[in-house]
XYZ file of C-alpha atoms in Angstrom:
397
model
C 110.767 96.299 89.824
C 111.470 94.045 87.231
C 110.181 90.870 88.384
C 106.647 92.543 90.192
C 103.509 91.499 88.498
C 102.343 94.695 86.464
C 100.703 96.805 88.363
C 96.388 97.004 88.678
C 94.349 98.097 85.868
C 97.697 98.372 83.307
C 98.548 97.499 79.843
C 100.387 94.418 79.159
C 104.126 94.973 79.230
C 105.321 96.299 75.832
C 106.988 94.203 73.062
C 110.791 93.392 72.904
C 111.972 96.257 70.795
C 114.012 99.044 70.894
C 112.856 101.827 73.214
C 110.138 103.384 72.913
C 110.846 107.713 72.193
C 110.161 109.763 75.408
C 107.971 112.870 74.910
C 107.763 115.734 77.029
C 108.817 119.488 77.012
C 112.011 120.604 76.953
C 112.881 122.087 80.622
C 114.476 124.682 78.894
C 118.481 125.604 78.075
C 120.946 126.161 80.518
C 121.811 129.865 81.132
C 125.575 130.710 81.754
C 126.142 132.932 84.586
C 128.045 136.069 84.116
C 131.584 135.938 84.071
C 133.061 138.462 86.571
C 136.226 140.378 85.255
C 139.607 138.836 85.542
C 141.003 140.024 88.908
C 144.404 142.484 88.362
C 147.362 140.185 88.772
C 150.126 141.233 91.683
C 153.514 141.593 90.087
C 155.715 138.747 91.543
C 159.059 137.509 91.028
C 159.519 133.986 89.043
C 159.773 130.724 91.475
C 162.823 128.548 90.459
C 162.527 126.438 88.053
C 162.317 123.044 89.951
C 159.496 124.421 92.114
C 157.707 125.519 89.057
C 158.394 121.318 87.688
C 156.713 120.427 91.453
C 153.765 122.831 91.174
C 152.924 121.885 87.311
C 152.819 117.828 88.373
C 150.501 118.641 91.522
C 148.019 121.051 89.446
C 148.179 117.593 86.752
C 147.437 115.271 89.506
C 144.716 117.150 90.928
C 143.312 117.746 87.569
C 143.078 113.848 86.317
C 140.980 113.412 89.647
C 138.626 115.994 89.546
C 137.980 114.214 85.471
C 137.579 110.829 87.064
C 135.027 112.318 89.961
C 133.181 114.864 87.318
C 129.559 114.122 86.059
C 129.479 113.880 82.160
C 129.693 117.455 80.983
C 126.398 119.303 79.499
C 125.648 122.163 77.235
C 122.112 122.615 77.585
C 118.992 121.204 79.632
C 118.149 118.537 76.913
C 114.415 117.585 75.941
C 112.470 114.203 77.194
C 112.839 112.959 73.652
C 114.353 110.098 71.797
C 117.823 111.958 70.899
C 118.293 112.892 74.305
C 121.160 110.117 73.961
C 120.342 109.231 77.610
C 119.790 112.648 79.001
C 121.846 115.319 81.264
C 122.373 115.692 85.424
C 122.347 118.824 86.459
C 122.262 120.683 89.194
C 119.728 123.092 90.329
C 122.078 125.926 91.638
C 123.464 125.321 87.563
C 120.440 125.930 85.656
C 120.307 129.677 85.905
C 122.168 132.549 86.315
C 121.670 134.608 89.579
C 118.407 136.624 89.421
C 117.434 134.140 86.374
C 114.091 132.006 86.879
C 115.011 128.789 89.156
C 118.071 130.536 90.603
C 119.243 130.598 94.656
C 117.631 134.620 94.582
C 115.063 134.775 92.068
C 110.893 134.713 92.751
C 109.797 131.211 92.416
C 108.199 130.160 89.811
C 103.926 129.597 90.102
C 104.914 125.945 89.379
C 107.780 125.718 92.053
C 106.829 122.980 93.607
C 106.218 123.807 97.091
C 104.916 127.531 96.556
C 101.719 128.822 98.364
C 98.237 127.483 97.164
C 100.160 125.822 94.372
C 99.339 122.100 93.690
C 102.434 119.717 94.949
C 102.803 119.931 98.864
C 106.559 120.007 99.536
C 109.519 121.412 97.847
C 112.385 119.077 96.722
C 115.202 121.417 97.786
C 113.981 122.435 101.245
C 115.906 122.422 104.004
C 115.328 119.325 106.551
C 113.887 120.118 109.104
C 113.641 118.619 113.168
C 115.924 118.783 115.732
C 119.691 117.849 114.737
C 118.589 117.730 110.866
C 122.183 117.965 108.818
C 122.240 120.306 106.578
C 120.851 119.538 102.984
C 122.255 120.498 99.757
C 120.214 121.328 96.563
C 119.569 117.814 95.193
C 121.223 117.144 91.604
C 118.817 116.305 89.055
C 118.578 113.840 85.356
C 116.122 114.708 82.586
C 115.985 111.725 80.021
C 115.634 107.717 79.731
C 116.131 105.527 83.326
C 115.975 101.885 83.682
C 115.553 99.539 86.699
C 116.587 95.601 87.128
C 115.472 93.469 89.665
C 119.448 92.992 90.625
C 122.654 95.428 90.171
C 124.264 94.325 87.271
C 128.076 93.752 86.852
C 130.544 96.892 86.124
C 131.259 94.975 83.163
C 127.602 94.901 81.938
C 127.425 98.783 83.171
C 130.222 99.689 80.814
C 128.954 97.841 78.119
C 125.319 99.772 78.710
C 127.104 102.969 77.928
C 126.215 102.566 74.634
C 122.443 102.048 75.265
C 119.962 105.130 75.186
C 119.777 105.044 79.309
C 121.706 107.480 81.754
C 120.764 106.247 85.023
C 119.397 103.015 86.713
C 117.560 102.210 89.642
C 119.221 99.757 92.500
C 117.190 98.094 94.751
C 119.385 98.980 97.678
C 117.757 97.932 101.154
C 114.357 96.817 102.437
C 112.792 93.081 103.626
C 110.571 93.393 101.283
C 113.098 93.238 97.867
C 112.326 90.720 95.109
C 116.319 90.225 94.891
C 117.337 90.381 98.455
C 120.939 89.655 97.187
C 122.659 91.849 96.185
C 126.096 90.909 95.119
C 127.486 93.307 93.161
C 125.968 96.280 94.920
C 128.829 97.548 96.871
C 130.295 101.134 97.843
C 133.169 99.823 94.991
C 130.360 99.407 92.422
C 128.455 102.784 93.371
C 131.517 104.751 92.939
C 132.465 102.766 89.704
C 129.007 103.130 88.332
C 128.962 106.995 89.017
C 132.726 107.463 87.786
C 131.188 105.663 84.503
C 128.233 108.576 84.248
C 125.729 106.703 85.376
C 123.132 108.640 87.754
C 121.590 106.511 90.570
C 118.010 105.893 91.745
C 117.928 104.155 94.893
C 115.109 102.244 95.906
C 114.064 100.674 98.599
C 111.287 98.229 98.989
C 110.265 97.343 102.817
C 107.167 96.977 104.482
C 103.913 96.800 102.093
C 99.783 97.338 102.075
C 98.090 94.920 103.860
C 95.807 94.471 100.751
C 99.221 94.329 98.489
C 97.738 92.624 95.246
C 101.239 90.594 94.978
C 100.901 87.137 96.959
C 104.651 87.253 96.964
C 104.595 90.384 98.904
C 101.814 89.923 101.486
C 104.323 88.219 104.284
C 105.554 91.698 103.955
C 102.695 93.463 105.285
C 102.670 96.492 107.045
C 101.823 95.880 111.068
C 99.350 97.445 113.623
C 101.800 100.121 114.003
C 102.179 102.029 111.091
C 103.313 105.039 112.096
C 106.450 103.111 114.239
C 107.329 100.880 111.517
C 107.635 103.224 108.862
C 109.882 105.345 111.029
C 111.923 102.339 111.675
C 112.670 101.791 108.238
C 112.821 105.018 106.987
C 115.755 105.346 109.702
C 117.312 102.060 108.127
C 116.692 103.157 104.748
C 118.705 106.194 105.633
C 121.431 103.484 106.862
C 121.980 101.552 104.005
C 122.249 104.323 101.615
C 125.058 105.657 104.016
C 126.542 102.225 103.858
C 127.108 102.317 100.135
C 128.547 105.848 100.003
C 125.154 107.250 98.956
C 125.458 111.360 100.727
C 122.957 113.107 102.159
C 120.387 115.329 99.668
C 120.138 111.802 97.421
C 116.816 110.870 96.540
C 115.453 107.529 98.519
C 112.681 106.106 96.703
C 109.986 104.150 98.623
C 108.561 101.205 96.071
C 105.161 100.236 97.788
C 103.579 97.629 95.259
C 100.060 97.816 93.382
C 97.188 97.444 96.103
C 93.623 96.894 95.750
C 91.894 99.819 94.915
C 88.778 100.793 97.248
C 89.401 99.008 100.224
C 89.972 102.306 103.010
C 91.373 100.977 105.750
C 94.237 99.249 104.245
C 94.719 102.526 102.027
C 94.893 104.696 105.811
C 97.879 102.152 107.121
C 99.472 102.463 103.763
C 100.067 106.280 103.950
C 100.300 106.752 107.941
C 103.558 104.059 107.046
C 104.753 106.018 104.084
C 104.393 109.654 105.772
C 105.997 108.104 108.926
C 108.740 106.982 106.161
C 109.271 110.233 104.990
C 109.451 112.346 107.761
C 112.336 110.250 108.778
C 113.948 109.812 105.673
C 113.574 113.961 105.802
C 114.956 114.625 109.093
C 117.729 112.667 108.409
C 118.672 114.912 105.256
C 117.735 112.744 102.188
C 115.142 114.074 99.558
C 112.158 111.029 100.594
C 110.604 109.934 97.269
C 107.842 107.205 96.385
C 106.964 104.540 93.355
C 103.558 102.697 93.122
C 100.625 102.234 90.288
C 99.109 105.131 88.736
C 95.649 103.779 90.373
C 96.427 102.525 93.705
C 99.551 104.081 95.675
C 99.608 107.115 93.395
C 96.266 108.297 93.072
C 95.782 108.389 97.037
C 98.859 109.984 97.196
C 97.414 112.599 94.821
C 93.918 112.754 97.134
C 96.206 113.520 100.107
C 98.124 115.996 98.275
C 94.725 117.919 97.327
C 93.062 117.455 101.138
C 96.589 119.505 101.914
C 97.989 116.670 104.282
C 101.656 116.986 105.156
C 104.583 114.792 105.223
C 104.007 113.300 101.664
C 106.981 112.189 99.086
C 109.043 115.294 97.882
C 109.104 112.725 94.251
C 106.573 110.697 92.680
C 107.477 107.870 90.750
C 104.585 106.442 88.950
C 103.920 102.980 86.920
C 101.435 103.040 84.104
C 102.372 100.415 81.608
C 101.312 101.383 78.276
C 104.299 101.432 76.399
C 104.493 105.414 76.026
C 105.777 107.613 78.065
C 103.476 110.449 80.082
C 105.929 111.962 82.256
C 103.900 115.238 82.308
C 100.468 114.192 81.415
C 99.318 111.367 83.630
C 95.833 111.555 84.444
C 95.538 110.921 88.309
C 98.273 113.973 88.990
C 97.459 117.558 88.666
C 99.297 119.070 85.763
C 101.588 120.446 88.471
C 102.091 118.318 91.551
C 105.572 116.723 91.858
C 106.868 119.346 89.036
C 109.028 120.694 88.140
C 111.782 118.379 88.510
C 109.825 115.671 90.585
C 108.703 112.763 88.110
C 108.851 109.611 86.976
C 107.133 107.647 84.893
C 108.178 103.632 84.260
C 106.155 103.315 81.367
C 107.072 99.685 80.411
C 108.072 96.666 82.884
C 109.655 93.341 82.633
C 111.006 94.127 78.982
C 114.419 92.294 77.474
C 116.911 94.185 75.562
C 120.720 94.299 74.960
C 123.344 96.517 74.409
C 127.280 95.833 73.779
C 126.544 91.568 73.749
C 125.004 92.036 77.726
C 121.294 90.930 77.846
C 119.158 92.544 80.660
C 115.217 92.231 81.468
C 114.509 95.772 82.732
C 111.682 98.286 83.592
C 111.795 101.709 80.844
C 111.590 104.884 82.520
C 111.302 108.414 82.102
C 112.522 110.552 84.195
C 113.288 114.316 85.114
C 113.675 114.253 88.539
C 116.528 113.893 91.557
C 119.767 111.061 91.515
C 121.877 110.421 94.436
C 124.938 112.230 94.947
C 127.158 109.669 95.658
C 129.939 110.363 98.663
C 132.470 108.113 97.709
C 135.618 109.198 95.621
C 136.566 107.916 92.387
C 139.459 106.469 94.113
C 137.723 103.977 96.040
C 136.060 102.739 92.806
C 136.940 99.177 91.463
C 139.617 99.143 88.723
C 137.732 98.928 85.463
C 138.617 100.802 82.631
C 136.539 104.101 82.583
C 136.938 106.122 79.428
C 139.205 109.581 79.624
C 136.329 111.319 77.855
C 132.611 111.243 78.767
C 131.684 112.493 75.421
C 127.995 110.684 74.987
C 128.372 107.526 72.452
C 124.887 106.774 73.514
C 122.606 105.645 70.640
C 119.529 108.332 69.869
């Protein structure tokens, strides 16, 4: 988050400047399905004309809401680089064609997260699973440039990021252990708004941390002698507060467990029977259960556990190595494929200042090609601030 000390063994933050380009390999274009033939038309007499006038306004009125409650529109899966202008959502059931590679009937792929003997231990689009799980959708995912702030900004200030090279945000949305445990402008109004805008959502939520957390802020915050009960606890609360705000089920809930020191065993064994505990709950209850730490603490055991095969570990990995560059897909401590595809995030620079349309925010850079929330609540609900008609990108490369 923005105001955490930078995490253990990490560059400085990087200098106030524009953003820094994000590399990585293009995931590829987006493949049109085929387009099945028109069906014959049944020959039909004419409806009078002032049912016709009824039908036309109804098809309008339906029409301007489905706009208002569409994601921005994309062409083509766009590369992790600089002119992404902010990146693309998509979903995964859009990416391909039926039979095409990624699509709901074709092999997986030997990088699928997920597959058999493959590195990266659970698949981000599997069903939930337990007794009474709801269903779970696929999850919609953003390739491109993130940021996070310690605090939700305004709508206004949202709008008038538009025009910065970012296409979603993080929001700090629940947990005791938050560094900006007020929230005031993070309402089910201001998710809606936000999403209606084109913004794609990363919620976070920062609760209980390691006993040998490296932050003295954070240590009151400590995880107890039950790790296994607490993180269940607040996984189920997590779970509650993203329902709260209108954040549906097969969103992304990230788990932000601060830099720890690195060695010490026994605090590292309560750290992940509390985050497994976390996920299994945040599973069962139908969201996609995710996880941010350092590169060399949280991450790197996560990585050990993924390797010694052990189950129950974040479906996402979000990952802080501040060196001013991004390394989505080439961070050292992760196999070249666990958490891919689809499954990473990289916050490659922290407590930066920069400005966009005369608002001023400190914020963390991110890169990201991995899950957003799907957010429940209509565009109707939204607060009443102007929205554009068009979502054509006016993002800066």
């Amino acid at each position: 988050m923005s105001t955490r000390t930078p995490p253990a063994a990490e560059a400085a933050p990087a200098p106030v400047s524009a953003p820094a380009p994000v590399s990585g390999t293009a995931p590829g274009a987006l493949a049109s399905a085929p387009v099945p033939p028109s069906a014959p038309s049944r020959p039909r007499s004419a409806p009078p004309p002032g049912v016709r006038t009824a039908v036309a306004a109804v098809l309008m009125a339906l029409a301007g809401a489905a706009l208002l409650n569409a994601p921005p529109p994309t062409t083509a899966r766009t590369a992790l680089t600089a002119t992404t202008a902010g990146g693309s959502p998509t979903e995964p059931d859009s990416l391909a064609a039926p039979g095409a590679p990624g699509s709901a009937g074709a092999p997986a792929s030997p990088r699928a997260l997920g597959a058999p003997g493959v590195p990266g231990a659970a698949s981000v689009g599997s069903p939930a699973t337990g007794s009474g799980a709801p269903a779970r959708l696929a999850p919609v995912t953003f390739a491109g440039k993130a940021f996070d702030t310690c605090e939700a900004p305004s709508l206004t200030v949202m709008k008038a990021w538009r025009g910065s090279p970012y296409g979603a945000v993080g929001i700090y949305f629940g947990g005791r252990g938050r560094g900006c445990p007020v929230q005031k402008e993070l309402t089910p109004a201001w998710v809606a708004s936000a999403h209606a805008m084109g913004w794609r959502l990363l919620p976070l939520f920062v609760g209980s941390q390691a006993p040998c957390v490296d932050s003295l802020a954070k240590r009151k915050f400590a995880i107890g002698s039950a790790p296994a009960t607490q993180g269940t606890q607040e996984g189920a609360d997590a779970v509650r507060a993203a329902r709260a705000l209108g954040i549906d089920t097969s969103s992304p809930l990230y788990l932000d467990v601060e830099a720890y020191r690195r060695g010490d065993t026994a605090c590292a064994a309560t750290t992940l029977a509390f985050v497994r505990a976390w996920n299994k709950e945040v599973k069962r209850l139908g969201y996609v259960p995710g996880f941010y730490s350092s590169a060399d603490t949280g991450v790197r055991d996560m990585e050990t556990q993924r390797k010694a095969g052990t189950k129950d570990l974040p479906d996402v990995m979000w990952f802080a190595r501040w060196r001013g560059v991004p390394a989505l897909l080439t961070e050292s401590v992760l196999h070249p494929d666990a958490w891919t595809p689809h499954a990473r995030i990289h916050q490659y620079a922290g407590n930066v200042t920069e400005t966009y349309g005369g608002r001023t925010l400190a914020i963390d850079r991110n890169a990201i090609d991995a899950p957003v929330a799907r957010v429940a609540a209509p565009a109707r609900f939204a607060a009443r601030v102007p929205v554009p008609l068009s979502f054509v990108d006016s993002r800066r490369p």
